[in-house]
Coordinates of C-alpha atoms in Angstrom, one line a residue:
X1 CA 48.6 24.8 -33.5
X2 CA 46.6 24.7 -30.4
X3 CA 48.1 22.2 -28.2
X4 CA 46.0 21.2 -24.7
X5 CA 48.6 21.0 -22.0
X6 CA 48.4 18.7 -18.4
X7 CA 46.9 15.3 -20.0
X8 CA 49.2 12.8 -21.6
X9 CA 51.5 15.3 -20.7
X10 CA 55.0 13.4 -21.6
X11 CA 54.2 13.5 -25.1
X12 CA 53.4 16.8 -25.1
X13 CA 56.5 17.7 -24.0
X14 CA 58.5 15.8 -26.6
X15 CA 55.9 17.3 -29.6
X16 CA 57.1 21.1 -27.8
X17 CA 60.9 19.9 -28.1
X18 CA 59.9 19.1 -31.7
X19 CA 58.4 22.4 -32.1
X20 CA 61.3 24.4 -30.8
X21 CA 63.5 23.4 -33.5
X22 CA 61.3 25.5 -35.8
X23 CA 61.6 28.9 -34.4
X24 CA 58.8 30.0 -37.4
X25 CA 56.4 27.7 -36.0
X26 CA 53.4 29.1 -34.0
X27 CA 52.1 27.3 -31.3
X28 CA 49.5 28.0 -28.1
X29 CA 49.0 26.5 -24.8
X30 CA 46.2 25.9 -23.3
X31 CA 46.7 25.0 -19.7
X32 CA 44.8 22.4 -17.7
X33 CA 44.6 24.9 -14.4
X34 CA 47.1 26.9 -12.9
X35 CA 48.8 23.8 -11.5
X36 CA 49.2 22.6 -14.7
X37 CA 53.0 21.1 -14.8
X38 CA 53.3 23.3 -18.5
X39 CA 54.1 26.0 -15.6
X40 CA 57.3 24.6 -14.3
X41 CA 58.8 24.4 -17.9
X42 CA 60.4 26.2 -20.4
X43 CA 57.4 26.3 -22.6
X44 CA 55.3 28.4 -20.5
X45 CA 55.8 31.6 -22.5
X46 CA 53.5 29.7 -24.4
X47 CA 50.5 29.7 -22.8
X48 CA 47.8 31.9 -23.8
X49 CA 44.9 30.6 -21.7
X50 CA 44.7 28.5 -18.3
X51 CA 41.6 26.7 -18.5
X52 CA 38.8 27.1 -15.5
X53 CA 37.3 23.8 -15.8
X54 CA 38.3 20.6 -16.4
X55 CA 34.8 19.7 -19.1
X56 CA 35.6 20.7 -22.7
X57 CA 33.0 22.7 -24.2
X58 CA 32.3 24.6 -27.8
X59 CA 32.3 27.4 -25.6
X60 CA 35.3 27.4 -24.8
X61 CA 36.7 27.1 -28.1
X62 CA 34.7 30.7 -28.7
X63 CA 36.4 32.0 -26.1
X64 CA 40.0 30.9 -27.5
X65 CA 39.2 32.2 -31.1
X66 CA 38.3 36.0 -29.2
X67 CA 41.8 35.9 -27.2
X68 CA 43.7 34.3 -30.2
X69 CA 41.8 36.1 -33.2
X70 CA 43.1 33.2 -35.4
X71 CA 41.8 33.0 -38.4
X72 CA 42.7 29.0 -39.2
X73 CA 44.2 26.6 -36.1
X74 CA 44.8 23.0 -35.9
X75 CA 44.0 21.4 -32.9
X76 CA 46.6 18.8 -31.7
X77 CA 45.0 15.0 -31.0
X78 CA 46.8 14.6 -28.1
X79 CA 44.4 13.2 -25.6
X80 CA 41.7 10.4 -26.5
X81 CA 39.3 12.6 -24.2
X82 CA 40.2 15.4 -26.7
X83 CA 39.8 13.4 -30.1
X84 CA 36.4 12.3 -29.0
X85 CA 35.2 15.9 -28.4
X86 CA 37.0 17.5 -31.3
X87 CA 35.3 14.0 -33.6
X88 CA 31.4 14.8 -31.8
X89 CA 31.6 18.6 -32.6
X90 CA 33.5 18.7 -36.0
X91 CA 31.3 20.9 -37.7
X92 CA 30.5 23.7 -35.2
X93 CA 34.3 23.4 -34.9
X94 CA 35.2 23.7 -38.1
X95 CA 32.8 27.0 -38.7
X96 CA 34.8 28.5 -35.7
X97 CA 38.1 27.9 -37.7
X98 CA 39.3 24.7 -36.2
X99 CA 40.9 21.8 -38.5
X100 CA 41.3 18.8 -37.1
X101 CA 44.0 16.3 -38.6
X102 CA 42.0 13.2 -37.0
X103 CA 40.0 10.5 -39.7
X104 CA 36.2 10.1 -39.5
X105 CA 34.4 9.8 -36.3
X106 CA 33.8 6.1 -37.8
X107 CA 37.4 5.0 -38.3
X108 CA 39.0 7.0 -35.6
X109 CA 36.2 4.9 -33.5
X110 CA 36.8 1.8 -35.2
X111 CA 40.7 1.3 -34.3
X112 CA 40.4 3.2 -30.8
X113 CA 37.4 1.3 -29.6
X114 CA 38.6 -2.5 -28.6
X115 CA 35.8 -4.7 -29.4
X116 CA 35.7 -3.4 -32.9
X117 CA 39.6 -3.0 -33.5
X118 CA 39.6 -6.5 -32.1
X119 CA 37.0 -7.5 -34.7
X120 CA 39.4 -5.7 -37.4
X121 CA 42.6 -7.6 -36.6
X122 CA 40.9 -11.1 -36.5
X123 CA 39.4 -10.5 -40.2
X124 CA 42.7 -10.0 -41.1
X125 CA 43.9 -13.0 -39.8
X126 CA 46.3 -11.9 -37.1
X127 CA 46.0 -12.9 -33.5
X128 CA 44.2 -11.2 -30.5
X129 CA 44.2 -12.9 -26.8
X130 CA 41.4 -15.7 -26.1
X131 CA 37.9 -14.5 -25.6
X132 CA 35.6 -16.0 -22.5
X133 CA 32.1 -15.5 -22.0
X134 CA 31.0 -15.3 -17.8
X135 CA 29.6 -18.8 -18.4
X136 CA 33.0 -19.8 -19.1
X137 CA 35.9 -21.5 -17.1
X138 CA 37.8 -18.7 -17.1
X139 CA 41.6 -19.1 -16.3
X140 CA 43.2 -16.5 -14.2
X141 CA 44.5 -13.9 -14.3
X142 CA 42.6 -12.5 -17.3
X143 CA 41.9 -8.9 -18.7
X144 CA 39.0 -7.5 -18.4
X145 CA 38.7 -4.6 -21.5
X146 CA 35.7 -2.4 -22.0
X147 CA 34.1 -2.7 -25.1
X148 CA 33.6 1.0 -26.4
X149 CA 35.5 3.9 -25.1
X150 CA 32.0 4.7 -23.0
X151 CA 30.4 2.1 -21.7
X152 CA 26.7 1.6 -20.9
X153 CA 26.4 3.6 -17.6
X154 CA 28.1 6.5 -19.9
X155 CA 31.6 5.9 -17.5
X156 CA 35.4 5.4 -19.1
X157 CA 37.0 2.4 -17.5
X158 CA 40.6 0.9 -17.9
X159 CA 41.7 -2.4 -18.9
X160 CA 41.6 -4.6 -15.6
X161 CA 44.1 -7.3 -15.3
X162 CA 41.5 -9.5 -12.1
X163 CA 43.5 -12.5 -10.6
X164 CA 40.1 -14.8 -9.4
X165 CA 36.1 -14.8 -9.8
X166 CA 35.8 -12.5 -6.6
X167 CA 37.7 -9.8 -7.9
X168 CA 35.8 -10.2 -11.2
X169 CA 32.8 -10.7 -9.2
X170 CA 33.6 -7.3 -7.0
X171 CA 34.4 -5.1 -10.5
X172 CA 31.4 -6.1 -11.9
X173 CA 29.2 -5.2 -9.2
X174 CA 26.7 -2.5 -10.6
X175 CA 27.9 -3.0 -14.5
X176 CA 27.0 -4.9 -17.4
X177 CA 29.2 -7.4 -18.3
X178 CA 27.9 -6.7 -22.0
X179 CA 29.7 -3.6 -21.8
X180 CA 32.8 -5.8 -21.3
X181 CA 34.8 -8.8 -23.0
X182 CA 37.1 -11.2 -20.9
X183 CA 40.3 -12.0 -23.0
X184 CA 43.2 -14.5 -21.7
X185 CA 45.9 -12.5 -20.1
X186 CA 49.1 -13.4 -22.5
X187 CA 52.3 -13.7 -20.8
X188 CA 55.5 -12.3 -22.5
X189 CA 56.8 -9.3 -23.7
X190 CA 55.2 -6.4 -24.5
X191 CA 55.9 -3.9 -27.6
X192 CA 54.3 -0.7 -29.5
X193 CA 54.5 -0.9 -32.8
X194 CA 54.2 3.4 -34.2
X195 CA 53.2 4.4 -37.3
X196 CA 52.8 7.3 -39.2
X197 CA 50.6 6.8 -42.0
X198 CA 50.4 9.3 -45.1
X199 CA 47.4 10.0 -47.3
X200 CA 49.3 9.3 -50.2
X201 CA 50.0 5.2 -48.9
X202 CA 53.6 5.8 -47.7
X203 CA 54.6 5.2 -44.2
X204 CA 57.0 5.5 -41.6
X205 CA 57.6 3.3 -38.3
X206 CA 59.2 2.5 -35.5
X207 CA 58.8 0.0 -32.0
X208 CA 59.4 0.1 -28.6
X209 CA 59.8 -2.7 -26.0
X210 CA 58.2 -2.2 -22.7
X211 CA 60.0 -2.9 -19.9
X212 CA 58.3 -0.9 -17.1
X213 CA 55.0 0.2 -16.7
X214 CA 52.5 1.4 -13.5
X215 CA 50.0 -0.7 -11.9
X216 CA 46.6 -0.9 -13.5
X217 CA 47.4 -0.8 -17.3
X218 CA 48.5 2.5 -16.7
X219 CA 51.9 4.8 -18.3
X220 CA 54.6 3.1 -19.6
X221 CA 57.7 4.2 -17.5
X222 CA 60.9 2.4 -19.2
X223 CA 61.2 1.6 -22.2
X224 CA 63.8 0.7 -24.9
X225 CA 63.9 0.9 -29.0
X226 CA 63.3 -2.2 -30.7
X227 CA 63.0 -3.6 -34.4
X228 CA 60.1 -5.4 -34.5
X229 CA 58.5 -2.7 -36.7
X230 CA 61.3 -4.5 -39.3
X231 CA 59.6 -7.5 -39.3
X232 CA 56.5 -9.4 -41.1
X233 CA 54.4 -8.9 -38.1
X234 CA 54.7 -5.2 -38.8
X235 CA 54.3 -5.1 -42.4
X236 CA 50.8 -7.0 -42.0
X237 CA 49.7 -4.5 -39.5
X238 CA 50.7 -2.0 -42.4
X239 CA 48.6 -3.6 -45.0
X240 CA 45.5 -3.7 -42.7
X241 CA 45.5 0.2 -41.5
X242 CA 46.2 0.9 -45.9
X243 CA 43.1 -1.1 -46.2
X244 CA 41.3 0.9 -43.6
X245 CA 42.7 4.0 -45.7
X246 CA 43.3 5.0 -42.7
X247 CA 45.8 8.2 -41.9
X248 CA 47.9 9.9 -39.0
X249 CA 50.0 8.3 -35.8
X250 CA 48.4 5.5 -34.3
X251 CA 50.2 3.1 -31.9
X252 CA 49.6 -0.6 -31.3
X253 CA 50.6 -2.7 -28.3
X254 CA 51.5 -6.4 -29.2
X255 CA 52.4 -9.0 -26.5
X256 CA 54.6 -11.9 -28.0
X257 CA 54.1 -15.4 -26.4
X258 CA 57.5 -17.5 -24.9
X259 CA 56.3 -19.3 -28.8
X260 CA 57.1 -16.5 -30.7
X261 CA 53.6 -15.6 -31.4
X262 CA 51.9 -11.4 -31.5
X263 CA 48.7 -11.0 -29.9
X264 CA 46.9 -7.8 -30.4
X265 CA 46.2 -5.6 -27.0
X266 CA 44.9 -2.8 -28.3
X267 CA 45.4 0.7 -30.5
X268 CA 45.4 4.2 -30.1
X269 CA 45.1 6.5 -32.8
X270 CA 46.8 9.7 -31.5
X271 CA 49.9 10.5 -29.3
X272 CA 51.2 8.1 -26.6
X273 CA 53.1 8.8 -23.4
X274 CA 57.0 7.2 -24.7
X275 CA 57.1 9.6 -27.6
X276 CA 60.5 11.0 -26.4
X277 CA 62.0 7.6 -27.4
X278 CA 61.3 7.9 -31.1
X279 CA 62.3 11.7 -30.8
X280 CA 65.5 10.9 -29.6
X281 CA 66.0 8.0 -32.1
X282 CA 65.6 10.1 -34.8
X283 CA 62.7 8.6 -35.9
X284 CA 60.5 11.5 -35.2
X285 CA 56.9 10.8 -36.3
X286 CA 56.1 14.2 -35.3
X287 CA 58.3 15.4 -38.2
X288 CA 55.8 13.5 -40.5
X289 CA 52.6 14.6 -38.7
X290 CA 54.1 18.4 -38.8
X291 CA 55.1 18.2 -42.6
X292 CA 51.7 16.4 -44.0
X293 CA 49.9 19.3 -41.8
X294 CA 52.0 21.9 -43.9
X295 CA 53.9 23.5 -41.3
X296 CA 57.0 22.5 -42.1
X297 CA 58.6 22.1 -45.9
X298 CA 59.9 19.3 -45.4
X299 CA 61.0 15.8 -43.2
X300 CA 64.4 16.5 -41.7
X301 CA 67.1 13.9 -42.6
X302 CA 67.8 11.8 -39.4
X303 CA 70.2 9.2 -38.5
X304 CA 68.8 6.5 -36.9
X305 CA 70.2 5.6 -33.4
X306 CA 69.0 2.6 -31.5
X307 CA 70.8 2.9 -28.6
X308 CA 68.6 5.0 -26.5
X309 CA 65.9 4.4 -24.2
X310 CA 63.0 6.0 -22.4
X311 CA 62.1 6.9 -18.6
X312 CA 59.7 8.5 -16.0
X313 CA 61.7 8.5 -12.8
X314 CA 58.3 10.3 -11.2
X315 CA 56.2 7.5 -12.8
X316 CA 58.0 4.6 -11.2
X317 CA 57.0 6.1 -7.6
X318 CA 53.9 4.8 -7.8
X319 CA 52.5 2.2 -5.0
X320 CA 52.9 -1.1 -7.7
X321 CA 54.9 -1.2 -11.1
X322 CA 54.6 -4.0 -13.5
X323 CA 57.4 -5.4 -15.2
X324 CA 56.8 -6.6 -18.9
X325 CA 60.3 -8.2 -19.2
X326 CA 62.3 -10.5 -17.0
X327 CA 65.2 -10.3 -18.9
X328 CA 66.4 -6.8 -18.6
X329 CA 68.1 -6.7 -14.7
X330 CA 66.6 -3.0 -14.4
X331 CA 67.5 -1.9 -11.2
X332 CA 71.4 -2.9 -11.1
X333 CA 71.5 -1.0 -14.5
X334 CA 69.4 1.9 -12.9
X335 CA 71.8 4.5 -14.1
X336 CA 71.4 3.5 -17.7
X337 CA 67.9 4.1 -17.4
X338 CA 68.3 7.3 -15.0
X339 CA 70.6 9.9 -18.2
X340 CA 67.4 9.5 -20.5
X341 CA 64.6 10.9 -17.9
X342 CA 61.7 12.4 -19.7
X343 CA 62.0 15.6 -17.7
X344 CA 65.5 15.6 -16.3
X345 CA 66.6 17.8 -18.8
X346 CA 67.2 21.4 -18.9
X347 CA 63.7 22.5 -20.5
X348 CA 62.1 20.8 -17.9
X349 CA 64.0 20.4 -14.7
X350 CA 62.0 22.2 -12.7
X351 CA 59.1 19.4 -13.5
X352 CA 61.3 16.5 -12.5
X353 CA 62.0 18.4 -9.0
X354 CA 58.6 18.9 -8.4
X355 CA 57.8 14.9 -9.4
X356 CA 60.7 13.9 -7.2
X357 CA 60.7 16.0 -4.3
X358 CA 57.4 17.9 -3.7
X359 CA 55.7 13.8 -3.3

């Protein structure tokens, strides 16, 4: 397995805790830059090469295959910017000796792209948020989402949550709004629904409700096991991604209204930052993507515990946090949250002290 370290780095350290209960397993690093947090962790005995630029190129997957001399690898979809690469060069790829577990360009595009996942969901009959056009009366705050993962002016922008017509207004300046749609922003809670889903049909899931999470759409920092994946909601996102014959993890963020109603956000089809709650759940989808890939023999019998939680104490230290849910009185029960720290554990200590006290 080669696994690209310092982007969407929480999950990759809950897949490398994964890993390390299979001592047969082999897996390589590949460092971001000698900063790289990977460093600060018990993991870096794994890293065989420290990248010298941030740009992904087919060169350097030639170079990995000289220092590696691999003769068959799978590259781990860890990143979106990854995925998109791996999905644009596939063949050359492939010829090196790279497999990649991903689905075609056009589905992986299809449920990762918002406009066109948005497009899925609503044949299928379940809800997404309010669309405007500019022309509109448009009712504040509202999201602003790009369309496609690159957008006319070849840039990547985030979701924008914009408050009146002047901030609209100002983030438009210079853009398209074709390369944009304007959705109602819906107030309530806010869940992942995670899947795993096999090539042979079967699948296994699990949810998350968000309780934290940094300004500007950004990482989730607290979050908390939930059922939702239990109920009908979830079983009709099932049938639509079965449909799609689609196959792998893919994540997708639902925000309930006060009347009990799931609106679609979005979808990612590869790892997301929270992983370490479904790890320590013992629901690991890892286990699932691990066993389908043929590196292990088989999923490990877990017992399900849905008392844990997840948190970034680094990530809450941010200027602004968002909270998703009013209900959960987070900072009198801040100790609750603090014993499940992504990276206040002994495999990674060294990472929380540097988040914590190097700022």
């Amino acid at each position: 397995i080669i696994l690209f370290s310092g982007y969407n780095q929480r999950s990759i350290i809950a897949f490398l805790r994964t890993i390390d209960l299979f001592k047969d397993l082999d897996i390589a690093i590949i460092a971001s830059n000698n900063k790289d947090p990977i460093f600060l962790s018990k993991y870096k005995t794994k890293v065989v090469y420290t990248r010298k630029e941030k740009l992904l190129s087919v060169e350097l997957f030639r170079t990995l295959k000289k220092i590696l001399g691999f003769s068959s690898s799978l590259i781990l979809p860890s990143t979106e910017a990854l995925n998109r690469f791996v999905l644009n060069n596939r063949e050359v790829l492939l010829k090196l000796g790279y497999y990649s577990p991903l689905v075609s360009k056009l589905k992986y595009e299809t449920i990762s792209d918002k406009i066109k996942f948005t497009n899925l969901v609503k044949q299928h009959s379940l809800q997404v948020p309010q669309e405007y056009s500019i022309e509109d009366e448009i009712i504040f705050p509202c999201v602003l989402k790009p369309k496609k993962y690159f957008s006319g002016d070849n840039k990547v922008y985030s979701p924008q949550i914009l408050r009146s017509n002047e901030e609209l207004a100002f983030f438009l300046e210079g853009k398209s709004i074709n390369d944009f749609t304007i959705q109602k922003y819906i107030e309530g809670d806010s869940y992942y629904l995670l899947y795993y889903f096999y090539k042979n049909g079967n699948v296994r899931s699990f949810s998350q409700k968000n309780i934290i999470q940094q300004s500007g759409g950004k990482s989730m920092i607290a979050c908390e096991s939930a059922r939702i994946h239990q109920l009908e909601v979830s079983r009709k996102y099932e049938e639509l991604f079965l449909e799609f014959k689609f196959n792998g993890l893919v994540m997708v963020e639902l925000k309930r209204d006060n009347s009990n109603n799931y609106f679609m956000i979005e979808a990612n089809p590869r790892f997301w930052g929270p992983s370490q709650l479904f790890v320590d759940c013992n629901v690991n989808l890892f286990f699932d993507f691990l066993f389908e890939n043929s590196f292990i023999d088989r999923v490990p019998r877990e017992s399900l515990e849905m008392n844990k939680k997840y948190f970034w104490t680094g990530g809450i230290m941010s200027d602004k946090i968002k909270r998703h849910c009013e209900k959960v009185d987070f900072l009198s029960n801040f100790s609750d949250w603090y014993e499940f720290d992504i990276y206040n554990r002994k495999d990674t200590k060294k990472i929380f002290n540097s988040e914590i006290y190097e700022k």
